Structures are given as C-alpha cells and as structure tokens.
PDB file of C-alpha atoms in Angstrom:
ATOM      1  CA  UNK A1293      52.942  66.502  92.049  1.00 47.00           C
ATOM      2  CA  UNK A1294      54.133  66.402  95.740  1.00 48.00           C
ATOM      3  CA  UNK A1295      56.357  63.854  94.934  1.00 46.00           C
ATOM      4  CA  UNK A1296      58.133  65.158  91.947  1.00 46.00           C
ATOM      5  CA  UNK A1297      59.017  68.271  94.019  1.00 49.00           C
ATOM      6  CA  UNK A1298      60.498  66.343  96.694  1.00 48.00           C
ATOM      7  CA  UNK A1299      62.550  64.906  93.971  1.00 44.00           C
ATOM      8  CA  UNK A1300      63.489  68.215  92.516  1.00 41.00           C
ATOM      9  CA  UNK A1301      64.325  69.357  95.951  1.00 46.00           C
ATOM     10  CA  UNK A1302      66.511  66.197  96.681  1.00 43.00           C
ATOM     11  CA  UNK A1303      68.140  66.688  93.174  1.00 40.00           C
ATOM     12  CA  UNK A1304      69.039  70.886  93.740  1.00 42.00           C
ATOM     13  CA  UNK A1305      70.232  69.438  96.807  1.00 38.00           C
ATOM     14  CA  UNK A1306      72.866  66.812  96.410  1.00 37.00           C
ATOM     15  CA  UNK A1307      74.034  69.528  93.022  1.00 38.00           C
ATOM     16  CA  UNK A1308      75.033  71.679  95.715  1.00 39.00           C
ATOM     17  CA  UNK A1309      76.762  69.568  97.800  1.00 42.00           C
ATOM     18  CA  UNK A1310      78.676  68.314  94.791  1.00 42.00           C
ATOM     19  CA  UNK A1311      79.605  71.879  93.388  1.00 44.00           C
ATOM     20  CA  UNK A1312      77.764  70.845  90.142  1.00 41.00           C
ATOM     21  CA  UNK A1313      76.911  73.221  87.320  1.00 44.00           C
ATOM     22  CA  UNK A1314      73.596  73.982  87.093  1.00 43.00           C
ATOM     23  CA  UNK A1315      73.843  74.195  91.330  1.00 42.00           C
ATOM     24  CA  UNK A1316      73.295  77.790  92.641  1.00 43.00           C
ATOM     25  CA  UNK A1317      76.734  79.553  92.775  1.00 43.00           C
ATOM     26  CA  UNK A1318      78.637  76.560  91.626  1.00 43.00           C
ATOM     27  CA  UNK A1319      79.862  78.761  88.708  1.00 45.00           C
ATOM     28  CA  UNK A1320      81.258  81.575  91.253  1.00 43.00           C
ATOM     29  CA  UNK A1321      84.983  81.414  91.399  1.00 41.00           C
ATOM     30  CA  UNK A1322      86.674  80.903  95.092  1.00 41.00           C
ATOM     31  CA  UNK A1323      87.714  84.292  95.710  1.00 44.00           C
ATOM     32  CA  UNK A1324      91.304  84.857  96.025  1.00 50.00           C
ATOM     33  CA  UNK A1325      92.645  87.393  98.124  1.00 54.00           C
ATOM     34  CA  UNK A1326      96.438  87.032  97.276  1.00 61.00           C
ATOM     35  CA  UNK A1327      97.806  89.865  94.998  1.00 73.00           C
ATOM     36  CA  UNK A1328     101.247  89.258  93.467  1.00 93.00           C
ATOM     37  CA  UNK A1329     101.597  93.331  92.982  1.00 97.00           C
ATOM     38  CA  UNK A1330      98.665  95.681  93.538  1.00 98.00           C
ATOM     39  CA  UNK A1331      98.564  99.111  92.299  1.00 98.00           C
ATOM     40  CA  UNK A1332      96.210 100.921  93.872  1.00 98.00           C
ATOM     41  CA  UNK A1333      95.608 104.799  92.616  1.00 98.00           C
ATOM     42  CA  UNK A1334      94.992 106.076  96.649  1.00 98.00           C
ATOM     43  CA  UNK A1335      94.377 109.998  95.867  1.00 97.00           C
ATOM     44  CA  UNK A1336      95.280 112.788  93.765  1.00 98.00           C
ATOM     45  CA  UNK A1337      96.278 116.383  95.529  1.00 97.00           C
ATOM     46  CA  UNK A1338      96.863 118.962  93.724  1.00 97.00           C
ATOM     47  CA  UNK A1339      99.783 120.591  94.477  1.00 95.00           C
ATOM     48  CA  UNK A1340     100.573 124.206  93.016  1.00 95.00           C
ATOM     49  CA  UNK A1341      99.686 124.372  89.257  1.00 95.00           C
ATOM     50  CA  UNK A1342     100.799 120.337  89.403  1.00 96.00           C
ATOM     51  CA  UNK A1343      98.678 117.295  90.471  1.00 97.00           C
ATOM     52  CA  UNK A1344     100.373 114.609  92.333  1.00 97.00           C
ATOM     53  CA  UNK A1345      98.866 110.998  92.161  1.00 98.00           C
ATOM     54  CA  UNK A1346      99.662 108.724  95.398  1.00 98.00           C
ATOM     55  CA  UNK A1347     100.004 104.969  95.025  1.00 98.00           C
ATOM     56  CA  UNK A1348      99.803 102.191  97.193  1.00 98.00           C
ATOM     57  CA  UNK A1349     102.454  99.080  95.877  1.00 98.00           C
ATOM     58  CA  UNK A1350     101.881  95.918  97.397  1.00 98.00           C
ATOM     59  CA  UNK A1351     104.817  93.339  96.177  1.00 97.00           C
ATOM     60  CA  UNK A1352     102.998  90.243  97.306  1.00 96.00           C
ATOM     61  CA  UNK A1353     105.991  88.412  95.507  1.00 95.00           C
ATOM     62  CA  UNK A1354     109.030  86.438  97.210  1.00 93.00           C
ATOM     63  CA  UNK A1355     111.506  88.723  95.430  1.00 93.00           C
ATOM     64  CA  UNK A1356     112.236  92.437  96.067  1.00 97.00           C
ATOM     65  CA  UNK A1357     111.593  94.233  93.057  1.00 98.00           C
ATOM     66  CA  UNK A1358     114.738  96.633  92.045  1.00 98.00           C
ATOM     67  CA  UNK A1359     113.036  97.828  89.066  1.00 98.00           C
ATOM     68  CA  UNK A1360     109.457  98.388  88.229  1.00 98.00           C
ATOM     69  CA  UNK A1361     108.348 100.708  85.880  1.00 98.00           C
ATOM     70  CA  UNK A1362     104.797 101.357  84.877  1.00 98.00           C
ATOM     71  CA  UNK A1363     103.832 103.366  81.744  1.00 98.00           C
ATOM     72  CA  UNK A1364     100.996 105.536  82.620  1.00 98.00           C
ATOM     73  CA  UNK A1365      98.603 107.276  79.712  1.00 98.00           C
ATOM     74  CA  UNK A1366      96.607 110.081  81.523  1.00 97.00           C
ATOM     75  CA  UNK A1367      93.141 110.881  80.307  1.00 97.00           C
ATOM     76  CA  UNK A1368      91.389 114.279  80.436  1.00 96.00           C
ATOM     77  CA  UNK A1369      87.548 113.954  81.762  1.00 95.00           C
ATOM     78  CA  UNK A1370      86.340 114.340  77.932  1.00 96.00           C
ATOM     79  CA  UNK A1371      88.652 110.920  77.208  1.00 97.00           C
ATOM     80  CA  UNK A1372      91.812 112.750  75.311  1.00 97.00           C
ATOM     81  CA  UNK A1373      95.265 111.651  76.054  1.00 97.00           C
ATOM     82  CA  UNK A1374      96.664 113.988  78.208  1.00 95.00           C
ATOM     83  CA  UNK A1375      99.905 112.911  78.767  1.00 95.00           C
ATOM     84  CA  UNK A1376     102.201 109.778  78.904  1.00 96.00           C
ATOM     85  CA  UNK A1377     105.076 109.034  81.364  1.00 95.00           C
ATOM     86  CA  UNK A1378     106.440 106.227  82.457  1.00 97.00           C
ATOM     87  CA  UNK A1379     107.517 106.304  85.767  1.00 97.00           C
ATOM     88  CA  UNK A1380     109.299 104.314  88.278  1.00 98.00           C
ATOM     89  CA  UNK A1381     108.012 102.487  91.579  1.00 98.00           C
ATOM     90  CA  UNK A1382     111.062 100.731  92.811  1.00 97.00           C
ATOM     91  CA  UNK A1383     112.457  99.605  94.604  1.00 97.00           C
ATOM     92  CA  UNK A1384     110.216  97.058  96.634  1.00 97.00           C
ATOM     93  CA  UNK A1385     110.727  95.165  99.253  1.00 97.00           C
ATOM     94  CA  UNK A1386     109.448  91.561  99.647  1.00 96.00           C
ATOM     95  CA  UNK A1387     106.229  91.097 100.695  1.00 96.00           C
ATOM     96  CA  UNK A1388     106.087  94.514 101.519  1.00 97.00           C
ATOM     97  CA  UNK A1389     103.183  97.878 101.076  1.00 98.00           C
ATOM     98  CA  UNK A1390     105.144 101.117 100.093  1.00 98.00           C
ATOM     99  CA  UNK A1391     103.598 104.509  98.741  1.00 98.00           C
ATOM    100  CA  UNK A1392     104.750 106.340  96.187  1.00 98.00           C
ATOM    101  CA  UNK A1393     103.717 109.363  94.056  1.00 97.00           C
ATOM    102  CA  UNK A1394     103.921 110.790  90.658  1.00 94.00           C
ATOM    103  CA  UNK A1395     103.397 114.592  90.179  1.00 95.00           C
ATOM    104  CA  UNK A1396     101.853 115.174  86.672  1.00 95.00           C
ATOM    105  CA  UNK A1397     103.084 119.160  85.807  1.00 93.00           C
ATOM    106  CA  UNK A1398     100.451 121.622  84.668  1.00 92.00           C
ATOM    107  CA  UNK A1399      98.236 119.398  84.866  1.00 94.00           C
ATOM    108  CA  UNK A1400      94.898 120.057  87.422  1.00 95.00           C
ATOM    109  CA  UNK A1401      93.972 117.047  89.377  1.00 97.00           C
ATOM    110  CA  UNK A1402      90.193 118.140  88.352  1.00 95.00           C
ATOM    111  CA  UNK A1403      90.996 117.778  84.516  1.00 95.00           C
ATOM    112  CA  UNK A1404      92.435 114.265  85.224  1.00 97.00           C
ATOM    113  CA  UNK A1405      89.449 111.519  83.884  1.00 98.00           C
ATOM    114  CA  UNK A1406      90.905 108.233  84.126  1.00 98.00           C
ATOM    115  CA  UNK A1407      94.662 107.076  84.452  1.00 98.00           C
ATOM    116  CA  UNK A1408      95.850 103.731  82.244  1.00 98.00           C
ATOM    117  CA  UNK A1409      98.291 101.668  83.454  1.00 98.00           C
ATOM    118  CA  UNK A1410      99.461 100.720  79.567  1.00 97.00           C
ATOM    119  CA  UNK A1411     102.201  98.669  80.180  1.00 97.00           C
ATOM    120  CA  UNK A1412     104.858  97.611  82.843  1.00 97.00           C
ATOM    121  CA  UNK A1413     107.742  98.569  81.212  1.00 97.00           C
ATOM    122  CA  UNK A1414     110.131  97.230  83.514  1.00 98.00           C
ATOM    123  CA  UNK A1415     109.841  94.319  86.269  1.00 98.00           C
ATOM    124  CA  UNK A1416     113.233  93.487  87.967  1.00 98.00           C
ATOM    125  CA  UNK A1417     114.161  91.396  90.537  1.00 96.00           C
ATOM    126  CA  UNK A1418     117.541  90.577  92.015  1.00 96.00           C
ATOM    127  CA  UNK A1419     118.102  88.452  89.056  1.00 95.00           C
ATOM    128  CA  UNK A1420     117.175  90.545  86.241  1.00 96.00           C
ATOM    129  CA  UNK A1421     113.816  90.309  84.502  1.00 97.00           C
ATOM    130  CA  UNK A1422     110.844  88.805  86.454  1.00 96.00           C
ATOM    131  CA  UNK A1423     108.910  86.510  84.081  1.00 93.00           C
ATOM    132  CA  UNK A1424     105.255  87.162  83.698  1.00 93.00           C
ATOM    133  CA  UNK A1425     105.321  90.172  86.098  1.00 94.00           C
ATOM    134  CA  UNK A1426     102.857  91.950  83.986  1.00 94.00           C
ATOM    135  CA  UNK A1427     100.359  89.318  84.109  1.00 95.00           C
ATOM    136  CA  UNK A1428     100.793  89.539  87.869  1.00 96.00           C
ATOM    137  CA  UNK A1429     100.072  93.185  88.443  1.00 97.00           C
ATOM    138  CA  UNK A1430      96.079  94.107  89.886  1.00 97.00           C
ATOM    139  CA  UNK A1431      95.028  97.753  89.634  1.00 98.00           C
ATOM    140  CA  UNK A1432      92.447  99.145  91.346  1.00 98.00           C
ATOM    141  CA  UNK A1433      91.574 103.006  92.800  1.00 98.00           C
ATOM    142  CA  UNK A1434      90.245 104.679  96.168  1.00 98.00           C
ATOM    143  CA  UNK A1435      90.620 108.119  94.556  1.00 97.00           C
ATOM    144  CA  UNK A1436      87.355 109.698  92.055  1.00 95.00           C
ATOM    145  CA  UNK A1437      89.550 108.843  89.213  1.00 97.00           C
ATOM    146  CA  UNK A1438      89.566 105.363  87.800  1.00 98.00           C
ATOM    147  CA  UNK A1439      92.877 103.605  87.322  1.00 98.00           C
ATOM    148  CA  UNK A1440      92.339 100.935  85.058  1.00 98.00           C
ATOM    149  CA  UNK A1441      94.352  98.496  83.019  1.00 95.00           C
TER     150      UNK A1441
END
C-alpha cells in the first residue's frame, strides 16, 4: 500500500510540473491583466432631480479613439427598462485613463438597478472603424449598481 502511494504521489507530481489536466489548477487560465478598453461604472451622484453616472475609460489600445459610443439600457431596481441612451465617450487618447459622466434626467440614482452596456455603437480610430472593438471592451463597476454586459 506504501508503495502505491509513493507512486500516486510521484504521478500528481510530475502532472504538475507538466501543466497536465487532471493536475491541480492546470485548468486555471494565466490571468491577464491587459484590457484593450475598460469601462468601469466608478459612482453614481445624484445631482438635483438627475443622477449622474461617472466612468472610468481605459483605451489600452495603440490608437486614440475619436469616436466611441456605448448604448446604455438603464434598469430600475425591480428589472424594468428605464431608459436607453446612447452616449458618447470620446475622444481617447492612446493608452490613456479618462473619466467621463452621463447624467440620466429625472431619474434618482436610488431607483437605478443595474446599467447594460448593450452595444458599442460606435468605435473610431484615426482611420475610421476599429475592427472588433466591441469584442475588446471589459466592463466592470466600483459603484452599488452593477454594470454589466
């Protein structure tokens, strides 16, 4: 019996040094810390009867973006569709972290459940479209309301 563990313990052994499946963790994906363009929903203020949403745009690409135009669906906290703008980010600098902000009218940042980034209507660099931007874009949110894709 010793002997057989020793040989099981071997085995689990040179799996992990190989990256095998079946190894612990040698189905976990490197992580990747490189965004192309991040989105982050940062905080909601209210601001009179209006509620103003503050992003964080991270253009991680080698191309200043002139256009980019995201097409936001607001939720309520029951899960109606509030409202739908689209609304635009640019421009972006290479490489670069801006903030910008979007002030949804009459609406109370309270009453605000979720906010859907439904498309990326436009995605423009200095030579016109950017292909695949949209599959390029990470969301993610600081603030109590999810921003989701």
């Amino acid at each position: 019996m010793r002997m057989r563990d020793k040989a099981l313990g071997t085995l689990t052994v040179l799996l992990l040094m190989l990256g095998l499946p079946g190894a612990a963790g040698a189905d976990d994906p490197a992580p990747d810390d490189s965004v192309a363009i991040g989105v982050q929903l940062n905080k909601l203020e209210t601001d009179g009867d209006d509620c103003r949403a503050n992003l964080v745009l991270e253009n991680g690409l080698d191309d200043a973006l002139e256009s980019f135009q995201l097409d936001l669906v607001v939720f309520d906290e029951d899960g109606i569709i509030h409202r739908r703008t689209v609304v635009e980010m640019a421009p972006l600098r290479a490489g670069s972290t801006a903030v910008r902000a979007f002030r949804m009218t009459d609406t109370a940042c309270d009453r605000v459940g979720r906010i859907l980034v439904n498309d990326i209507a436009a995605c423009e660099g200095p030579e016109g479209a950017i292909e695949g931007c949209a599959d390029q874009v990470q969301v993610e949110s600081l603030a109590d309301v999810p921003l989701i894709r």
